[in-house]
Coordinates of C-alpha atoms in Angstrom, one line a residue:
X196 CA -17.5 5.6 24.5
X197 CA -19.5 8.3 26.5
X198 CA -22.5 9.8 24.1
X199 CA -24.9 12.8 24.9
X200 CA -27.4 10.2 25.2
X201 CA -25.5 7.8 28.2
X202 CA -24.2 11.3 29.8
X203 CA -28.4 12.4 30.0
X204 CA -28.8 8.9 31.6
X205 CA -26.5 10.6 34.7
X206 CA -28.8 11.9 37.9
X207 CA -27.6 15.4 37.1
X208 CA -29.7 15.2 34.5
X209 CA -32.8 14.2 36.0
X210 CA -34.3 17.4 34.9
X211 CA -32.5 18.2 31.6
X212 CA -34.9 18.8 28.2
X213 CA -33.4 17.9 24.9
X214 CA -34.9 21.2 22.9
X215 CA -33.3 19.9 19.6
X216 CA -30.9 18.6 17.7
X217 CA -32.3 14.8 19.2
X218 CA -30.8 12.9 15.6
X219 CA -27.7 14.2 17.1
X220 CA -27.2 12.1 20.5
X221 CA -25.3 9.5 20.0
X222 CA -22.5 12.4 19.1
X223 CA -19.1 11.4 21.4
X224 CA -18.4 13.2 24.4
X225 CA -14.5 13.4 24.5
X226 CA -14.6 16.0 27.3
X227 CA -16.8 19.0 28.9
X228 CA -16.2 22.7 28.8
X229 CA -17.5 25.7 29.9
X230 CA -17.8 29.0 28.2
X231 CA -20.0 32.2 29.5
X232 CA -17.6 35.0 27.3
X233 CA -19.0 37.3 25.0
X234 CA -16.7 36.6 22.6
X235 CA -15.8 33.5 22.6
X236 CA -14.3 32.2 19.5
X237 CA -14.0 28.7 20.4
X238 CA -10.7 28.3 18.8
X239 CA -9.9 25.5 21.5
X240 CA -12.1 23.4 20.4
X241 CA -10.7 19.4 19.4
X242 CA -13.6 17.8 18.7
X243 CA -16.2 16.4 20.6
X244 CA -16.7 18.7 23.6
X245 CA -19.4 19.4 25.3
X246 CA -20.0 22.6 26.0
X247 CA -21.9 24.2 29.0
X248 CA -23.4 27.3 28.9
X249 CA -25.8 30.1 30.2
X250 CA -25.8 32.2 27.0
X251 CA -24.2 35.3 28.5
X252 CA -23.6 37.9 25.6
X253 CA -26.9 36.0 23.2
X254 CA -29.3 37.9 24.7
X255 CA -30.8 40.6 22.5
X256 CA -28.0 39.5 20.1
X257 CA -29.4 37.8 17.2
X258 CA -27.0 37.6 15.0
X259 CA -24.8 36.2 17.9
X260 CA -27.9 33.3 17.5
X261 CA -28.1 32.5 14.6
X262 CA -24.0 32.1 13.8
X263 CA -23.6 30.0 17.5
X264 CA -24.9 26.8 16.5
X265 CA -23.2 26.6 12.9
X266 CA -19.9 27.6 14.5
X267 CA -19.7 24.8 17.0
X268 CA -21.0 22.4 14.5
X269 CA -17.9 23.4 12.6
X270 CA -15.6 23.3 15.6
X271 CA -17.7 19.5 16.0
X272 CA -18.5 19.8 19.4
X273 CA -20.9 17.0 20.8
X274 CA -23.8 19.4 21.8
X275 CA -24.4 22.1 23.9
X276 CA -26.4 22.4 27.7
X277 CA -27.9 26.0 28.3
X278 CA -28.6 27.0 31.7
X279 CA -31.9 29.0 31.0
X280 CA -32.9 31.3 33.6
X281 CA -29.9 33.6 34.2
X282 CA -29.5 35.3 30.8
X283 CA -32.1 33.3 28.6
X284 CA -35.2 32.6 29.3
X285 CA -35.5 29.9 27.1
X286 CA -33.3 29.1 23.8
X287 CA -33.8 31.5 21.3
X288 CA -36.1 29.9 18.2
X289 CA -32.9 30.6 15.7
X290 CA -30.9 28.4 18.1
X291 CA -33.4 25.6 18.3
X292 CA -34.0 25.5 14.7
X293 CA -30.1 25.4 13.6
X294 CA -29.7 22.5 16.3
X295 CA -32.7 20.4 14.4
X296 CA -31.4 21.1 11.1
X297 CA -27.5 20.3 12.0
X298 CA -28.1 17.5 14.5
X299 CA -27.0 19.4 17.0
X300 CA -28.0 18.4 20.7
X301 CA -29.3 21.5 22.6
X302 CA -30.0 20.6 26.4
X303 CA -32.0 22.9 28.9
X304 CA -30.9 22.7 32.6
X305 CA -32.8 24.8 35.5
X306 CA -30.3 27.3 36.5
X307 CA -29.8 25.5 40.3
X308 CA -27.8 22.6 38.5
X309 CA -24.2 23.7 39.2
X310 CA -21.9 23.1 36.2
X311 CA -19.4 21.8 38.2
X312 CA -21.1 18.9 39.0
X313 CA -21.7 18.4 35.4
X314 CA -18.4 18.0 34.7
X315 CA -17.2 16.5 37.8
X316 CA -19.8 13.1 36.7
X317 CA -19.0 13.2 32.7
X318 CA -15.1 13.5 33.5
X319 CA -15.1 10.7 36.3
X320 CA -17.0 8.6 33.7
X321 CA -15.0 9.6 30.6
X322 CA -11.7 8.2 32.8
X323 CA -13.6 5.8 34.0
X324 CA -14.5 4.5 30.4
X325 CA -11.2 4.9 29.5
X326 CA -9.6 2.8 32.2
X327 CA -11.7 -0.1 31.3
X328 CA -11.1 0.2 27.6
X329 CA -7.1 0.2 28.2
X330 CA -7.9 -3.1 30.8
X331 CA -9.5 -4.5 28.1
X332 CA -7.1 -4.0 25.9
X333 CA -4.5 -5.2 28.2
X334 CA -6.7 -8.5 28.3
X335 CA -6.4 -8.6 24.4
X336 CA -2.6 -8.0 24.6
X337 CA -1.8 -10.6 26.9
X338 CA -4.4 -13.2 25.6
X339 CA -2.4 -12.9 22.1
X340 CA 1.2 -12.7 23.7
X341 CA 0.4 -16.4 25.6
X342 CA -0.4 -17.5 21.9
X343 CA 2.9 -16.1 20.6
X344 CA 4.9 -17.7 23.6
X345 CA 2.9 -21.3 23.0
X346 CA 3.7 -20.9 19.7
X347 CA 0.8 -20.2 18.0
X348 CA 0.4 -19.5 14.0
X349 CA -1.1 -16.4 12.4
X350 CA -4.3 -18.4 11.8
X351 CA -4.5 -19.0 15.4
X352 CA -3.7 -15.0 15.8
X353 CA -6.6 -14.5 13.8
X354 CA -9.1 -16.7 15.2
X355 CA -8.4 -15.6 19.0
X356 CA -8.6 -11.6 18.1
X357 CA -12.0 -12.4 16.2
X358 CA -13.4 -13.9 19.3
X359 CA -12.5 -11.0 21.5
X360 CA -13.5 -8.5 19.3
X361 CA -16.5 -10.3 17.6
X362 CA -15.3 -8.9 14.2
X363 CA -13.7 -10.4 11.2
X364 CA -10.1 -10.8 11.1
X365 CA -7.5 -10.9 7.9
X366 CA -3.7 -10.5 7.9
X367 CA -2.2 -10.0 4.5
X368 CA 1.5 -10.1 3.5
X369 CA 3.1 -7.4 1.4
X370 CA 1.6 -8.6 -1.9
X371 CA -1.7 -8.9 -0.8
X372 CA -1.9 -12.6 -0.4
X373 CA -4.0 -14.0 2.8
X374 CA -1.8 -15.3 5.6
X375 CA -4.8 -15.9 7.9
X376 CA -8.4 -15.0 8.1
X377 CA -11.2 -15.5 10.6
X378 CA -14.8 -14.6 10.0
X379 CA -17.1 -13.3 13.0
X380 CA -20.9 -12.6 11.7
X381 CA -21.6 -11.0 8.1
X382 CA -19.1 -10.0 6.1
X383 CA -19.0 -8.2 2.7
X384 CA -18.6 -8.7 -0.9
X385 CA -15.3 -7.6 -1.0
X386 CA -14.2 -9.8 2.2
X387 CA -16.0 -12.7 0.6
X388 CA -13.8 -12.0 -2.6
X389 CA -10.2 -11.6 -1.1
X390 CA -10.7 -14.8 1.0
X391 CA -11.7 -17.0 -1.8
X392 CA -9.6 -16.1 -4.1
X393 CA -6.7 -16.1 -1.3
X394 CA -5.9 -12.6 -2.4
X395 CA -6.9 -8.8 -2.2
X396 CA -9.5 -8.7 -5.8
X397 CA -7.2 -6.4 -8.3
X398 CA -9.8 -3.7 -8.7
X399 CA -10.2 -3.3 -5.0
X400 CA -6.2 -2.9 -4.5
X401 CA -5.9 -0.5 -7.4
X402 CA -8.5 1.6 -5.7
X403 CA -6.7 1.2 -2.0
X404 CA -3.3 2.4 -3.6
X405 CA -5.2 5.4 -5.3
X406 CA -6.8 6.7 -2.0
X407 CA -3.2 6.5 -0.8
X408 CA -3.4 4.0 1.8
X409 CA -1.0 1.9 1.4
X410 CA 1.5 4.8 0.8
X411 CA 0.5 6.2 4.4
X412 CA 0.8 2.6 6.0
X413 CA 4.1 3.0 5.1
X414 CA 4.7 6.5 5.8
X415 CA 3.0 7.0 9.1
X416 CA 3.7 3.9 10.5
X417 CA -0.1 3.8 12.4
X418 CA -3.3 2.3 11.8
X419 CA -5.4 4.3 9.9
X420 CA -9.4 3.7 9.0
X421 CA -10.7 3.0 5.7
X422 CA -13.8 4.6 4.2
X423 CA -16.5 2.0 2.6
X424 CA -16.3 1.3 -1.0
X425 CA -19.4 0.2 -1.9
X426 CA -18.7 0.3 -5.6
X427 CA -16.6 -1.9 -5.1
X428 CA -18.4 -4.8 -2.7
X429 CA -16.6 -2.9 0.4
X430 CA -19.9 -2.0 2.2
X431 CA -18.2 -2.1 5.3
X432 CA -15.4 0.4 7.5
X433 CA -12.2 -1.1 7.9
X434 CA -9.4 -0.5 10.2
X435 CA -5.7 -1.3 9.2
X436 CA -2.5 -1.3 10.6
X437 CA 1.0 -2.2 9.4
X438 CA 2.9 -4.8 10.3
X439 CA 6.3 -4.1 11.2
X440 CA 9.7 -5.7 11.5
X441 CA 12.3 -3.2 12.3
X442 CA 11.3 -0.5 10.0
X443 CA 10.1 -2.8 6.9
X444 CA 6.6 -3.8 6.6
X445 CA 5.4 -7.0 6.0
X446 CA 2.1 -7.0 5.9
X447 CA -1.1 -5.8 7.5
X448 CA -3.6 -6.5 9.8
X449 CA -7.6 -5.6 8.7
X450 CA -10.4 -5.5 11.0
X451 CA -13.9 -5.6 9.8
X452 CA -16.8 -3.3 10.9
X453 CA -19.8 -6.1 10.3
X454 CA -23.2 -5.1 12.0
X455 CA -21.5 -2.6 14.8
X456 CA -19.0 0.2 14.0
X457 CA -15.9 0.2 15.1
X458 CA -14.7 1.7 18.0
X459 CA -11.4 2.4 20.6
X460 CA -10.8 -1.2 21.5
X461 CA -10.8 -2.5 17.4
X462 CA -8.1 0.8 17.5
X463 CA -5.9 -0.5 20.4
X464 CA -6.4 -4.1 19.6
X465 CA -5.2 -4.0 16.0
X466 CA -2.0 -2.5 17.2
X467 CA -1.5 -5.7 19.6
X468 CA -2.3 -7.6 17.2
X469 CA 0.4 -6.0 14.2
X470 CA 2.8 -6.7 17.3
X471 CA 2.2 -10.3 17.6
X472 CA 1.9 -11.2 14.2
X473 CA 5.4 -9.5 13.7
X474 CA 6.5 -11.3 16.3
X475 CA 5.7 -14.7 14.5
X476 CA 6.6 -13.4 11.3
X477 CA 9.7 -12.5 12.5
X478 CA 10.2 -16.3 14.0
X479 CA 9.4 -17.7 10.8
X480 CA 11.5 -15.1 8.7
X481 CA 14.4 -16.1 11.1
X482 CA 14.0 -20.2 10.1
X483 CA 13.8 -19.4 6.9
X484 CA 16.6 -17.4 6.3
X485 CA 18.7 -20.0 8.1
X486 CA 17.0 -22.7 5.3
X487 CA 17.4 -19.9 2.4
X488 CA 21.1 -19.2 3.5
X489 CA 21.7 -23.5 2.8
X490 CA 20.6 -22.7 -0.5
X491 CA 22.0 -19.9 -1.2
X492 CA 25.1 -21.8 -0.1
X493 CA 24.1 -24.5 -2.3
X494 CA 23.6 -22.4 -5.6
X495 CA 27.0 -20.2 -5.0
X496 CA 28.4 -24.0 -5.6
X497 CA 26.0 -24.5 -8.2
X498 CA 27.4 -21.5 -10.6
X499 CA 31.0 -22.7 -9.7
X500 CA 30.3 -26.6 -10.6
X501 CA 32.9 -28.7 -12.4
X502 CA 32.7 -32.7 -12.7
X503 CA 33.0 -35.0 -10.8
X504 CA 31.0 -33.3 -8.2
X505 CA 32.5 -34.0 -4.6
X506 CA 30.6 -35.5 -2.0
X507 CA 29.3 -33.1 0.1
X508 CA 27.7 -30.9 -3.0
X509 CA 25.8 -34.1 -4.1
X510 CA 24.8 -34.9 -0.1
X511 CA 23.2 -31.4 -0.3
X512 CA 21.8 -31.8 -3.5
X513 CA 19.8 -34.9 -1.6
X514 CA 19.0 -32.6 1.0
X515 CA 17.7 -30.1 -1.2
X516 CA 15.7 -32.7 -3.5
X517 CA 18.2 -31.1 -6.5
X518 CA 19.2 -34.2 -9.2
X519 CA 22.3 -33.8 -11.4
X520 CA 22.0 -34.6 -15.3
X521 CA 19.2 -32.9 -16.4
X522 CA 18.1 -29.8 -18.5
X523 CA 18.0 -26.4 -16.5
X524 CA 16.8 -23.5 -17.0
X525 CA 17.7 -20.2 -14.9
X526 CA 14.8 -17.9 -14.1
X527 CA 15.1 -14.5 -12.1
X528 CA 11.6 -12.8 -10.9
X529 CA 11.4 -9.5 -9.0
X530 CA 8.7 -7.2 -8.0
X531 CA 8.3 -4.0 -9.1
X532 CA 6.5 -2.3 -6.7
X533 CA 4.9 -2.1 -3.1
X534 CA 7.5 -2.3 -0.1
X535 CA 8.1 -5.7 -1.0
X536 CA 9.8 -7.3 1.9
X537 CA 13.2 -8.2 0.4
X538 CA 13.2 -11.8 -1.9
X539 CA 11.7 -13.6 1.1
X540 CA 8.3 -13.5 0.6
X541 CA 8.5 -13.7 -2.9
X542 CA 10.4 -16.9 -2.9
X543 CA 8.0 -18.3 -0.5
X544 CA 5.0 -17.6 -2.9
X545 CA 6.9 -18.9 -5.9
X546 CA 7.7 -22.1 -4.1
X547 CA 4.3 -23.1 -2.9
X548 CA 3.4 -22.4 -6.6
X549 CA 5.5 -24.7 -8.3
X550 CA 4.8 -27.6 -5.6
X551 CA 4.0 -30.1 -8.0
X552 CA 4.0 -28.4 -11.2
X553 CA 8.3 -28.2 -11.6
X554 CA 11.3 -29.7 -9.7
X555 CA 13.1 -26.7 -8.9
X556 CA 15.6 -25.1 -6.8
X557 CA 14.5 -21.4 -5.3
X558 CA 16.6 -18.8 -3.3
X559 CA 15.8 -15.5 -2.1
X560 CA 18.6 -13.6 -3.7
X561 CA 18.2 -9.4 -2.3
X562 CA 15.0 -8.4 -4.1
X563 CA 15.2 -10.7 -6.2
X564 CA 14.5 -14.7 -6.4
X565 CA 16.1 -17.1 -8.5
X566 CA 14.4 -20.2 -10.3
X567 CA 16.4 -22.9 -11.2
X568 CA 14.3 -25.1 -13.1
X569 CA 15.1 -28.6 -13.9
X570 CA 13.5 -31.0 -16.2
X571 CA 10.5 -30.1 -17.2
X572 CA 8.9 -32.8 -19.6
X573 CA 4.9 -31.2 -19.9
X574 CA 5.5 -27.6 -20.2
X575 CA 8.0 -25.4 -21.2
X576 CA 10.2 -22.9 -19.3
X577 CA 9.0 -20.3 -20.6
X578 CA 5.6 -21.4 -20.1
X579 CA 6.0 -21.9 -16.5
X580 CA 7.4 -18.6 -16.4
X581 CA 4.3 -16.9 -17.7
X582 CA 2.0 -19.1 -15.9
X583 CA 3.8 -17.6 -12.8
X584 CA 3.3 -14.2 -13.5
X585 CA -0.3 -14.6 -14.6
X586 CA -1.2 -16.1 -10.9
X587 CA 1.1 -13.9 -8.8
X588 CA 1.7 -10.9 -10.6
X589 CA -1.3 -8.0 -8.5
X590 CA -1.9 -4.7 -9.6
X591 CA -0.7 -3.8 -6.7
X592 CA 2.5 -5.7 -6.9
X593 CA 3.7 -6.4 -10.6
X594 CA 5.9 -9.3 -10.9
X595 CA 8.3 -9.4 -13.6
X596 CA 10.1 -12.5 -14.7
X597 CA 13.5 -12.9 -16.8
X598 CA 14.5 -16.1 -18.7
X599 CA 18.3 -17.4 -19.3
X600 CA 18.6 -20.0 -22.1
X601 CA 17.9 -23.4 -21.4
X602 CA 21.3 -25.5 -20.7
X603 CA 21.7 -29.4 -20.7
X604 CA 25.2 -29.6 -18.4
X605 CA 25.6 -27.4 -14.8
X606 CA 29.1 -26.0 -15.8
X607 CA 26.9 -23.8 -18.1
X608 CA 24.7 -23.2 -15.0
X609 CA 26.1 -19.9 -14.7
X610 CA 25.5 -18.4 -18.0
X611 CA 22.0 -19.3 -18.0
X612 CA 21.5 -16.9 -14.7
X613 CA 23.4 -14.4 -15.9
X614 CA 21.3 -14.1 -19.2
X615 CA 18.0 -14.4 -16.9
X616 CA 19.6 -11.4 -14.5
X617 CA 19.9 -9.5 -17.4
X618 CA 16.7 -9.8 -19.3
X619 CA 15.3 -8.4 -15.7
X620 CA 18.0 -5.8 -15.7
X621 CA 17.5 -4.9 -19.5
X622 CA 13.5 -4.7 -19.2
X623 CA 13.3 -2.7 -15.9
X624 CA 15.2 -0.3 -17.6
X625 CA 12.9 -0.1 -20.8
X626 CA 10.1 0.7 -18.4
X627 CA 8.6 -2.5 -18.2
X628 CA 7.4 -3.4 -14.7
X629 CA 5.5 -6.8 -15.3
X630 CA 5.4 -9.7 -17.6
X631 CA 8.0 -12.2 -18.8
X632 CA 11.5 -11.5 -20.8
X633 CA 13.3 -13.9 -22.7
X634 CA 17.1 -13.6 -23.0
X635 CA 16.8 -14.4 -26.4
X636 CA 14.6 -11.8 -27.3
X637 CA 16.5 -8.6 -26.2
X638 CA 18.4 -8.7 -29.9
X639 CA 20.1 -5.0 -29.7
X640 CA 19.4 -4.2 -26.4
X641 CA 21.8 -6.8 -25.4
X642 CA 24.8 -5.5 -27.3
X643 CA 23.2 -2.0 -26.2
X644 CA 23.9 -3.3 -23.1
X645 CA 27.6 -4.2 -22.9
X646 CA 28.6 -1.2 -25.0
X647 CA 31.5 0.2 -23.2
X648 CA 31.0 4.2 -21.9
X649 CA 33.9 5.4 -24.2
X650 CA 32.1 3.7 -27.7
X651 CA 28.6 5.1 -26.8
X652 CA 30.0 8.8 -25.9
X653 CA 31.6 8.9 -29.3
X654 CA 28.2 8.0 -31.3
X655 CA 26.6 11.2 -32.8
X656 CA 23.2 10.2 -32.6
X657 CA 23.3 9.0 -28.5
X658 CA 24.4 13.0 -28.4
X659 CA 22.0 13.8 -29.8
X660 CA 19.4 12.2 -27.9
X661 CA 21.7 13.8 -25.0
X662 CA 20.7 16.9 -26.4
X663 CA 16.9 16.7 -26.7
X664 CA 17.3 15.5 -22.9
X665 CA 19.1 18.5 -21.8
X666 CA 16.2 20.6 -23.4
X667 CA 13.5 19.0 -22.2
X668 CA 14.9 19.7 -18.7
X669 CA 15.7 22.9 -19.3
X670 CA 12.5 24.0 -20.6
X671 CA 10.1 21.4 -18.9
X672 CA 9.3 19.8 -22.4
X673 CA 8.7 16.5 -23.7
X674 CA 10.4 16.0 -27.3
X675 CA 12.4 13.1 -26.2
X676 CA 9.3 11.3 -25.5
X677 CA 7.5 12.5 -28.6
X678 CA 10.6 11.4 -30.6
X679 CA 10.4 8.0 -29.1
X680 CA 6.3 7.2 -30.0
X681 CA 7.3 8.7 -33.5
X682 CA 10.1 6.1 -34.3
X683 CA 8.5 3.6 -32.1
X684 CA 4.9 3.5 -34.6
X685 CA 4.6 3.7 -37.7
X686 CA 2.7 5.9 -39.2
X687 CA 2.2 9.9 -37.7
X688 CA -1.3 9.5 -37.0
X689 CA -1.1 6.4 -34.4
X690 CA 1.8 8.4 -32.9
X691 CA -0.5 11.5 -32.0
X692 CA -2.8 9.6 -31.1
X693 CA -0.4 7.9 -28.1
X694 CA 0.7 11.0 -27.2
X695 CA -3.0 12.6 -27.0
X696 CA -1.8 15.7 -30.0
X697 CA -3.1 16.2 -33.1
X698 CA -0.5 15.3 -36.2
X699 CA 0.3 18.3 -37.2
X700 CA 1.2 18.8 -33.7
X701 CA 3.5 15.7 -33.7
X702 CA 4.6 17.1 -37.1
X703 CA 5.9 20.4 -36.3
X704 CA 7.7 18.7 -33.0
X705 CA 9.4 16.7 -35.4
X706 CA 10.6 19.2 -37.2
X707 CA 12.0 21.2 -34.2
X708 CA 13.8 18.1 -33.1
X709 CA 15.6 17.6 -36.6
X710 CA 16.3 21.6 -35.8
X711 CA 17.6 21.4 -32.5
X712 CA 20.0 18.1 -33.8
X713 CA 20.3 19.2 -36.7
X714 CA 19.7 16.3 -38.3
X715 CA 17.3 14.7 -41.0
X716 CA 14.7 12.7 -39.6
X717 CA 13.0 12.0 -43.3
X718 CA 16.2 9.5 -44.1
X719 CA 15.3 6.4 -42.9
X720 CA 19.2 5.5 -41.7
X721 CA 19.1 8.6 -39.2
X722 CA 15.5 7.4 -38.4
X723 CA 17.0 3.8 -37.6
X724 CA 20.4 5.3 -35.9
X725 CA 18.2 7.9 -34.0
X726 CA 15.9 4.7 -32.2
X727 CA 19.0 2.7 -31.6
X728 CA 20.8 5.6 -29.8
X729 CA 17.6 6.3 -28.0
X730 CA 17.4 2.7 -26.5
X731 CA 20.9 3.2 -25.8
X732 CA 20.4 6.3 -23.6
X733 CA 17.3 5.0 -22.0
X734 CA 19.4 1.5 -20.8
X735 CA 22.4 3.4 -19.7
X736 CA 20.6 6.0 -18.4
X737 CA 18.3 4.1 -15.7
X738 CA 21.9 2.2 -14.8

């Protein structure tokens, strides 16, 4: 890109003086533009102009002076060229001194340099810039679309943009895991991190999502640059830019700044690159939905099984590595946030995990993915289960993972998914976003569950948790939630401190509530009916 300090390199400037503002010249010259009005306000301003000049309406204003230089800092123009000799002798000592202190470039030109000369050499070499930087980008393009046609992986993606750009590479799927990564020169802590640990560090997402870049991938559809972190080991700019498939995203592309900052091409090239790599995805999303459709075939027959199987269930089950007479165990896992590209991905991850931990069966089911696991001598399901969640579940990305009851025939195949899709179903609507759920542990919550509408609307106590809803919404408070901390821990004073009150705060809420219901919340049974008809309205609610 065209600075102040190439554009003085130009023969028109062979007699130009830089008066001030000299920290100032590598500022980006975007275009050139001449003002010689009075008043100029310099609302058209973009950004990086360069403005010519010969100060008509400054002289023997000094107020005029003194407020120029500031104002077209603001307005973040590139720097200023003052024809001295028509209006100005020379640039006023205000000027000067703003320009130093601002880093403002302030140019003198004798007044027989025509400005149209000026801008006739900075706009042939701004275009001309610019047609080399889209060639080059062209280059880029077609250099990674020959690698998509000759089938090429991501990694190879990775490697042949790092060598054209001589920057570091990383593509990243929707849960932050590392797809591919290529390393050109230094790199920081925080690259070092993600890449051995196969995974964007928790702290370092968290801080990502609350900066809102993630949300704008998504939103804007565009790469967008990300500030360095240094806090957090990100010394270094990034650029990023979605990866997208139809309108889902399923992943991203980083580029790293290393010893020179980024520029244009790193702009246009990470967009080429998104492309590609959706291409490829796309490939490979393509074979393995034909592969997760087999299975899904499979495990439709699966939850329909009946002995003797026939022939053609058992040749798939070969297929499929799946053995008959053993002890199974259904598992369901879902993510709970992120764009999270459909079960796909997830089931990937989860089967490169259990390689050679479980025999199991997985299929991309919607959002979700189901486990089937079968015999499992050295560990237990439900440790597996947790172990999963401890190495996949991100910040960014919470994994939450239901269990059904272990079974030792097929036939009961079905009721063992069924109870593991529940104890998702049941926990996502308690709130809970990450973790593991055990069928067997929902108690209540699963009778809660299968309460028919016409039983629940004739319980007292579920209207009158209706009630405190209603309110709440109606007058923007939040008695339902202190309700549920003050039947949810035992004693008043742990339950202000959750909800950040003081107890005699809590206490006098309380007491409003039993008004509003009229109801006693000192007996213990209206206390006990009062929690059960709150889970009640919390599961049927969220359904």
């Amino acid at each position: 890109m065209l600075s102040v300090r190439d554009a003085l390199r130009m023969p028109i400037f062979a007699q130009a003086t830089v008066i001030a503002g000299a920290q100032g010249l590598d500022n980006v010259i975007l275009w050139v533009h001449i003002v010689d009005l009075p008043e100029a306000k310099y609302e058209w301003a973009r950004g990086g102009e360069l403005l010519l000049t010969a100060g008509v309406g400054l002289r023997g204003e000094p107020d005029r002076q003194q407020a120029l230089i500031p104002r077209l800092v603001e307005r973040q123009l590139a720097g200023m060229v003052l024809s001295v000799g028509h209006h100005l002798e020379r640039t006023p000592d205000t000027m000067r001194e703003a320009g130093d202190r601002l880093n403002f470039p302030i140019i003198e030109l004798p007044p027989d340099v025509p400005f149209v000369e000026i801008t006739k050499a900075i706009h042939a070499q701004i275009i001309l810039e610019q047609y080399a930087l889209r060639e080059r980008a062209e280059d880029i393009h077609r250099t990674l679309t020959n690698l998509v046609l000759e089938g090429a992986t991501l990694q190879q993606v990775a490697e042949a943009l790092a060598s054209l750009l001589k920057r570091s590479i990383a593509i990243e799927n929707t849960a932050f895991e590392i797809l591919a990564a290529a390393r050109f020169g230094a790199v920081d802590e925080a690259r070092m991190r993600t890449v051995s640990t196969g995974r964007t560090p928790p702290d370092l997402a968290e801080r990502l999502i609350d900066l809102g870049i993630y949300d704008r991938l998504v939103a804007e559809r565009r790469s967008i640059r990300v500030p360095a972190l240094p806090a957090l080991g990100m010394t270094a700019e990034r650029i990023v830019t979605p990866i997208l498939v139809g309108q889902r995203v399923m992943g991203y592309v980083w580029i790293i700044a290393g010893e020179q900052s980024l520029n244009d091409l790193d702009e246009l090239a990470i967009e080429h690159a998104a492309t590609v790599a959706a291409l490829i995805m796309h490939n490979e999303r393509a074979i393995y939905d034909a592969a997760m459709s087999l299975r899904g075939d499979f495990f439709e027959q699966l939850l329909h099984y009946s002995d003797p199987p026939d022939s053609r269930l058992v040749e798939r089950a070969h297929q499929l590595g799946f053995q008959f007479d053993r002890t199974y165990q259904a598992l369901i896992a879902q993510r709970c946030g992120g764009e999270e590209a459909s079960g796909m991905s997830l089931a990937t991850q989860i089967e490169r995990w259990l390689k050679g931990t479980c025999p199991a069966l997985v299929v991309a089911r919607e959002r979700r993915t189901v486990i089937i696991l079968q015999e499992h001598r050295n560990v237990s399901g439900e440790q597996i289960a947790r172990d999963l969640v401890a190495a996949l579940s991100h910040p960014a990305a919470p994994l939450l993972v239901g269990a059904g009851l272990p079974i030792d025939h097929l036939a009961d195949l079905r009721l063992s998914h069924s109870q593991a899709v529940e104890a998702v179903e049941v926990a996502c609507a308690m709130g809970q976003r990450e973790g593991f759920v055990r069928f067997d542990d929902l108690g209540m919550l699963h009778w809660l569950w299968h309460l028919p509408p016409d039983t629940l609307n004739n319980n007292v106590y579920l209207r009158a948790i209706q009630t405190l809803a209603r309110y709440d919404d109606e007058h923007h408070m939040q008695l339902l939630q202190s309700l549920e901390t003050y039947l949810d821990t035992p004693s008043v004073a742990d339950a202000a401190e959750k909800l950040y009150t003081h107890r005699n705060t809590l206490r006098y809420r309380i007491e409003r509530i039993g008004r509003l219901v009229d109801l006693d919340l000192d007996d213990p049974r209206t206390r006990l009916n009062l929690y059960v008809a709150l889970k009640a309205h919390q599961l049927h609610h969220a359904r």
